[in-house]
XYZ file of C-alpha atoms in Angstrom:
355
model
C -50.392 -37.308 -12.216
C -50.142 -36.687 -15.999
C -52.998 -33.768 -15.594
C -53.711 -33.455 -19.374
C -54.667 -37.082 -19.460
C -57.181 -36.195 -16.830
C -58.448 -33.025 -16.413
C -61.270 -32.058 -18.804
C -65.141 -31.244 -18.713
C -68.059 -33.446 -18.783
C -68.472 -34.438 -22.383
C -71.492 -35.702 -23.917
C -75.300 -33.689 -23.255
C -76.260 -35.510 -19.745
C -77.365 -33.534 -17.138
C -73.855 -33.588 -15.403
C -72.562 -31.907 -18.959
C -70.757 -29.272 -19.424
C -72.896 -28.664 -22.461
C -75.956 -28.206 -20.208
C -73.979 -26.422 -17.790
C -71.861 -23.777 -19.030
C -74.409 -20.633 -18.994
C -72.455 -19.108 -16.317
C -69.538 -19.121 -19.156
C -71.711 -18.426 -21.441
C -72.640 -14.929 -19.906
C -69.003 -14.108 -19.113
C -68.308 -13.959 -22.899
C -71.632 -12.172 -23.699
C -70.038 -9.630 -21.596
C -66.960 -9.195 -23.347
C -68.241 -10.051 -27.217
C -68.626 -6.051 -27.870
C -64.479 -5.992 -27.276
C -63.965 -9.618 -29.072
C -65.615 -8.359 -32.277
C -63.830 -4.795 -31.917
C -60.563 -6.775 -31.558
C -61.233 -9.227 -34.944
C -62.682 -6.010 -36.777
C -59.312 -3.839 -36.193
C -57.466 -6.745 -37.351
C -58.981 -7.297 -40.270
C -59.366 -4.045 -41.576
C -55.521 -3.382 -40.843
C -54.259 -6.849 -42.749
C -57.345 -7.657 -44.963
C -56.224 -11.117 -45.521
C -58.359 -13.528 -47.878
C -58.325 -16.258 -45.484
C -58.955 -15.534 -42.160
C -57.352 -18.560 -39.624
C -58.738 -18.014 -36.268
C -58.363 -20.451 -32.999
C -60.188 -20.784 -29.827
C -58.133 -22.480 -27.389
C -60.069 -24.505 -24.335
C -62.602 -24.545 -26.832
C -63.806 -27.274 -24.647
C -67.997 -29.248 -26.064
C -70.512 -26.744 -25.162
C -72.744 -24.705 -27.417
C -70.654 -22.039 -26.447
C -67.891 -22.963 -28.903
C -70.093 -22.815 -32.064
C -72.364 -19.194 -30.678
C -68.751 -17.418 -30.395
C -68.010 -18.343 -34.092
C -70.720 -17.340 -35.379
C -70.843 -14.212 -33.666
C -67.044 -13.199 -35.155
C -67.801 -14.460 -38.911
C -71.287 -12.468 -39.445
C -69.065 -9.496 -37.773
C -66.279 -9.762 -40.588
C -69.375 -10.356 -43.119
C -70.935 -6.744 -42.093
C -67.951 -5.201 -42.175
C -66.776 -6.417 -45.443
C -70.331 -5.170 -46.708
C -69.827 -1.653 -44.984
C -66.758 -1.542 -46.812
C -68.034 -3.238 -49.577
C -65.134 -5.475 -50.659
C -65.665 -9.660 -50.531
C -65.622 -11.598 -47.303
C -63.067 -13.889 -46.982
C -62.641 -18.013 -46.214
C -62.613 -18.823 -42.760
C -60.643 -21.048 -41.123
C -61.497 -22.452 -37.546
C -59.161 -24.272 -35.268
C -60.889 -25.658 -32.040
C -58.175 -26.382 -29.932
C -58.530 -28.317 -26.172
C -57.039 -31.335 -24.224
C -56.914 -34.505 -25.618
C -59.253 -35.585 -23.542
C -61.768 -33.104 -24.735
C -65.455 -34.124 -26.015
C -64.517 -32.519 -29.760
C -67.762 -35.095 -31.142
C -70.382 -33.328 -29.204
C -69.229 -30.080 -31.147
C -69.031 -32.025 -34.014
C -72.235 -33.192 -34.231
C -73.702 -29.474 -34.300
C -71.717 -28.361 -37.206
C -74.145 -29.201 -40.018
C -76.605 -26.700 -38.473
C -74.200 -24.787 -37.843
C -73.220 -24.236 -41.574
C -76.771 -24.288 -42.576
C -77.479 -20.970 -40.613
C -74.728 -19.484 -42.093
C -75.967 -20.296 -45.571
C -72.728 -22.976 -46.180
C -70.556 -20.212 -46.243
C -66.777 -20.977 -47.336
C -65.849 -21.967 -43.489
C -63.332 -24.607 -42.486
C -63.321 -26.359 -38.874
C -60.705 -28.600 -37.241
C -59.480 -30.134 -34.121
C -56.062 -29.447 -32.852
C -55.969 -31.343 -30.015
C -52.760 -30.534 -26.938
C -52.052 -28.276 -23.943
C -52.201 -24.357 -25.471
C -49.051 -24.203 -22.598
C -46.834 -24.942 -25.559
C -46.779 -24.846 -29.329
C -50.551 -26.118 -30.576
C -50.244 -24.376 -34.547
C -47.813 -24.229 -37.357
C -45.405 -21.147 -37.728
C -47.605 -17.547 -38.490
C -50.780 -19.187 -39.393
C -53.518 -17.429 -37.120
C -54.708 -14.236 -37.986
C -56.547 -14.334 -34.780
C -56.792 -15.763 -31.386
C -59.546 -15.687 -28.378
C -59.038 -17.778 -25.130
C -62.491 -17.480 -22.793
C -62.334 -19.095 -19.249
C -59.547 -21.078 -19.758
C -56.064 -19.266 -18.850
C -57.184 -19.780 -15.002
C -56.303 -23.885 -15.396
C -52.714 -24.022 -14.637
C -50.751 -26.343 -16.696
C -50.211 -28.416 -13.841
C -50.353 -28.513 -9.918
C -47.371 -26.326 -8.533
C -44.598 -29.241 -7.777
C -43.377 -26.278 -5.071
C -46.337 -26.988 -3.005
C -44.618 -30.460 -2.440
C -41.784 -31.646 0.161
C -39.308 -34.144 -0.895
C -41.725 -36.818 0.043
C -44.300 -35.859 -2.223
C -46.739 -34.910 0.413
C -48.606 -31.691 0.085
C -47.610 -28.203 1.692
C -50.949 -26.895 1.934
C -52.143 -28.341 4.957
C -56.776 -28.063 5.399
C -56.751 -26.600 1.856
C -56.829 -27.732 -1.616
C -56.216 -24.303 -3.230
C -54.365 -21.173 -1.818
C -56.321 -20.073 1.300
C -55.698 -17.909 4.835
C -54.437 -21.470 6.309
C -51.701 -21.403 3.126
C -47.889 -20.614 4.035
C -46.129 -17.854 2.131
C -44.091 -21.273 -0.044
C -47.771 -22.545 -1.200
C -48.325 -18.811 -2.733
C -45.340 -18.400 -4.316
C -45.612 -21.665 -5.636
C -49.168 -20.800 -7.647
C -47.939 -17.567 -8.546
C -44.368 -18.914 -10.161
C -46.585 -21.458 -11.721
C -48.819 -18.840 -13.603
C -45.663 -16.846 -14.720
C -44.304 -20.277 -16.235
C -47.171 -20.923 -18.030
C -48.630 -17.373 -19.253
C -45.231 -16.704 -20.547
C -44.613 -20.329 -22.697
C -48.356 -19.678 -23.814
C -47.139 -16.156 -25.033
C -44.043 -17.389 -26.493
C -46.159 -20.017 -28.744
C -48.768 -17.513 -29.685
C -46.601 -15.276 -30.910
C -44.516 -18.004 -33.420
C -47.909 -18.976 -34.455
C -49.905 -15.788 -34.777
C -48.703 -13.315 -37.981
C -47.738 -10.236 -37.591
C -50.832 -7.775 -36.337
C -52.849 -10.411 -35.444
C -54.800 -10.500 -32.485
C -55.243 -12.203 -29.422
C -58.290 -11.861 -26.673
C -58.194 -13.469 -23.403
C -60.440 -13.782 -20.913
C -60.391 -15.734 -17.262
C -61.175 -14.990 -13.853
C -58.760 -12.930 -11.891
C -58.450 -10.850 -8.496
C -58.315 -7.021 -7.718
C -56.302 -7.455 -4.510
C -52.452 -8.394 -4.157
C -53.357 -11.060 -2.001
C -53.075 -14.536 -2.819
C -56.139 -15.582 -0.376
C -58.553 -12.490 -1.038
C -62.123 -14.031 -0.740
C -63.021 -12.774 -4.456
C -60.673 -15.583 -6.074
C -60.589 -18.784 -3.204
C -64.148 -18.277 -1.745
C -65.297 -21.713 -4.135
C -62.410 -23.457 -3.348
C -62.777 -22.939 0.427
C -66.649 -24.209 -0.061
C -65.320 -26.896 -1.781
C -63.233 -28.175 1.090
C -65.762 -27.402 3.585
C -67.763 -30.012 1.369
C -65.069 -32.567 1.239
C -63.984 -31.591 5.015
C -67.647 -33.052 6.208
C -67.743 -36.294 4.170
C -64.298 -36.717 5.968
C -65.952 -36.427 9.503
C -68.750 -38.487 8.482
C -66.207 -41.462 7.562
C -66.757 -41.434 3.343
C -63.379 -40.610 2.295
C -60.061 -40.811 4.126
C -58.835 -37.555 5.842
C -55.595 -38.626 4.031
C -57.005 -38.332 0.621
C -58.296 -35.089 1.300
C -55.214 -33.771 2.412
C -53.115 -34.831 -0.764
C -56.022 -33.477 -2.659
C -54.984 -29.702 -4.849
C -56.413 -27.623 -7.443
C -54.598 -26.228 -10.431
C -56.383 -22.676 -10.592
C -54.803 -18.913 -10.491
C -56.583 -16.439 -11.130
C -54.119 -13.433 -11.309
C -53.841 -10.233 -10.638
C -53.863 -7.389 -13.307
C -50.338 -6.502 -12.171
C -48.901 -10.022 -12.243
C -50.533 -10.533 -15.900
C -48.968 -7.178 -18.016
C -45.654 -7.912 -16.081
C -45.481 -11.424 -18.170
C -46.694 -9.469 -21.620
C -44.263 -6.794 -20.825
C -41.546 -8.893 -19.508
C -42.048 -11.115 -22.625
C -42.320 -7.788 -25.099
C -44.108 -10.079 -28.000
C -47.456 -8.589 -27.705
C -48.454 -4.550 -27.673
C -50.884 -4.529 -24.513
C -54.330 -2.915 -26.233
C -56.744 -3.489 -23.423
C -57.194 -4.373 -20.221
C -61.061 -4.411 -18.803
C -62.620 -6.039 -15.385
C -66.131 -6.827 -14.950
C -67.870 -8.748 -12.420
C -70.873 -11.567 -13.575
C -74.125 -11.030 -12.146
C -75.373 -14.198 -10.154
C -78.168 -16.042 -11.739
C -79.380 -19.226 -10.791
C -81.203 -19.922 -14.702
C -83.197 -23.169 -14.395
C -81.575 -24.136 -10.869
C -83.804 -23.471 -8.074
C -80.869 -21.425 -6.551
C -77.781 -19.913 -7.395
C -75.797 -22.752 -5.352
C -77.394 -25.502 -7.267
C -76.002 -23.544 -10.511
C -72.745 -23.400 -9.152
C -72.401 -26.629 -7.648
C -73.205 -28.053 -11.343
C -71.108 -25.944 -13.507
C -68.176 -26.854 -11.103
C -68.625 -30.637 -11.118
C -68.887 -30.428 -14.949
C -65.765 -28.862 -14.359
C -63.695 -30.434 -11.934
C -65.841 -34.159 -12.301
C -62.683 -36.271 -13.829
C -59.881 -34.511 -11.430
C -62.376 -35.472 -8.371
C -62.988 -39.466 -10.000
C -59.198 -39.647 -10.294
C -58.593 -38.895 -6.647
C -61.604 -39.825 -4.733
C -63.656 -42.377 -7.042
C -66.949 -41.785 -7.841
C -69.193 -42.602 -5.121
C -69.237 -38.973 -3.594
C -70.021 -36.954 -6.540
C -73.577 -36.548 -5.831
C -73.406 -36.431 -2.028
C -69.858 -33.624 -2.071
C -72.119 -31.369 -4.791
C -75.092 -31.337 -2.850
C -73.425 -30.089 -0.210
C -71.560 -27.655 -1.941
C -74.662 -26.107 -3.460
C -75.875 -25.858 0.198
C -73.269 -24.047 1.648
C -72.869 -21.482 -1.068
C -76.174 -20.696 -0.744
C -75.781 -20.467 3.203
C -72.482 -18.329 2.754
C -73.974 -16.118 0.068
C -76.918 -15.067 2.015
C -74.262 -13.727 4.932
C -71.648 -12.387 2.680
C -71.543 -10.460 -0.547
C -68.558 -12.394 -2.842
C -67.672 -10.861 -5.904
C -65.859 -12.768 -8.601
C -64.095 -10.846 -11.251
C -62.879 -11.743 -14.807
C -60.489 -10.203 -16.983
C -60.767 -9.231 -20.842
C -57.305 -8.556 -22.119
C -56.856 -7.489 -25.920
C -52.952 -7.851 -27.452
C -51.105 -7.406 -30.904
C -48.664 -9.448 -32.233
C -45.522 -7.574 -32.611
């Protein structure tokens, strides 16, 4: 499978959007914006440059992409008026798959320069994997990354035999049931991909620019710990009952995987170390509170921000005459699981300078 001609969110502003369904997201970043704005403040004030290029990769088509813009220009614009000296030209590159919805964030850009008073701000599309160059040579004064560096670039061809079939037998991610090769196999993937991603940051980025990152990780060494699989697991549960009620082959869910990591804090300064591009400025953990916003439960909210998520990878596969059946159940059994068990899922804010 050719994943970036697949994988990407619900587009458009239905109800199975990921514009309707991204608060979850959305709150993740509202956590972190105090160190985003830090981050683009230092840089500025240390290079001062008269057109400032930044680029959100896996900007993906929710309102998210246009709030976290705004937020970073009016911070350059008060400091530029604490220090009184003129703000500068902005330059925005969205950057996302291909296959990304860039017209739904499109759309919302006149607004978007009428509440910043048609200030002197540029916005493209620079459509490709960010696993790879995306940018021309020292362009970006500044980078930010928010829930995106979990999505592998790809599904881990070491989780294969020679006959193509998969390793990871009653799973579709890394779970207790997992062998030791499936692990690995994830894990050499991430290093792969975090390290080309560094390698093409740093070419593009100038020198002192910055970079802020932020994705879901794990506090534990294990591969399996609950914190970081306990979706995925709920997600096969969901698919495992369709199977025994005869809706989809047992075979198709067993050559069904996921391309998600989330790392450890260890595994993610030994690629910026073992790379050396980047000075490591900060690395921060918080957990997201649970809040179900307009869903009647915290499961339904889940269960829709996931199949906004994973919708086309699940079409591809299965077809799409269990979507609505597989997410109902999901929604169901996270609330059942929740109500025994307290989960925590953690994500990672991690601040660098180019070198």
């Amino acid at each position: 499978m050719d994943l970036p001609k697949v994988f990407h969110m619900n587009g458009g502003r239905g109800t199975t959007s990921y514009s309707q369904n991204s608060s979850l997201q959305k709150r993740a970043a509202e956590r972190a914006i105090h160190i985003t704005t830090e981050a683009i403040t230092q840089m500025f004030l240390s290079t001062k440059p008269k057109s400032l290029s930044m680029a959100d990769l896996g900007c993906s088509s929710g309102p998210n992409t246009l709030s976290n813009i705004k937020k970073l220009i009016e911070t350059i614009e008060k400091t530029c008026e604490s220090v009184m000296e003129p703000a500068p030209e902005f330059i925005v590159y969205l950057n996302d798959l291909f296959t990304n919805d860039f017209n739904t964030v499109f759309r919302d850009l006149p607004e978007f320069f009428r509440e910043l008073n048609d200030r002197r701000i540029y916005v493209g599309a620079f459509p490709g994997s960010f696993y790879g160059r995306v940018f021309p040579d020292k362009c970006l004064n500044f980078v930010y990354s928010f829930n995106s560096l979990h999505w592998l670039s790809k599904i881990p061809s070491g989780i294969y035999d020679e006959q193509g079939s998969s390793l990871n037998k009653n799973s579709i991610h890394i779970s207790e049931r997992s062998s030791q090769i499936v692990s690995q196999a994830y894990y050499q993937q991430f290093q792969e991909d975090f390290s080309l991603f560094l390698r093409s940051r740093s070419e593009e980025m100038i020198p002192y620019g910055k970079m802020v990152l932020m994705f879901l990780c794990r506090t534990d060494s294990s591969h399996s710990i609950n914190e970081s699989t306990f979706f995925w697991e709920i997600l096969y549960q969901s698919f495992s009952i369709l199977v025994s009620e005869g809706e989809i082959p047992a075979e198709k869910l067993e050559s069904y995987d996921v391309h998600f990591y989330a790392p450890s804090l260890e595994e993610v300064e030994a690629e910026v170390k073992k790379e050396g591009l980047f000075e490591l400025d900060l690395m921060e953990v918080f957990e997201v509170e649970r809040d179900a916003g307009n869903c009647r439960s915290y499961g339904v909210a889940v269960a829709r921000a996931v199949r906004s998520i994973q919708e086309s990878m699940i079409v591809h596969h299965f077809g799409d005459g269990i979507l609505d059946e597989v997410f109902e159940i999901f929604g169901r059994l996270v609330d059942q699981e929740l109500a025994k068990q307290h989960v925590q899922t953690w994500t990672v804010v991690v601040v660098l300078t180019k070198s």
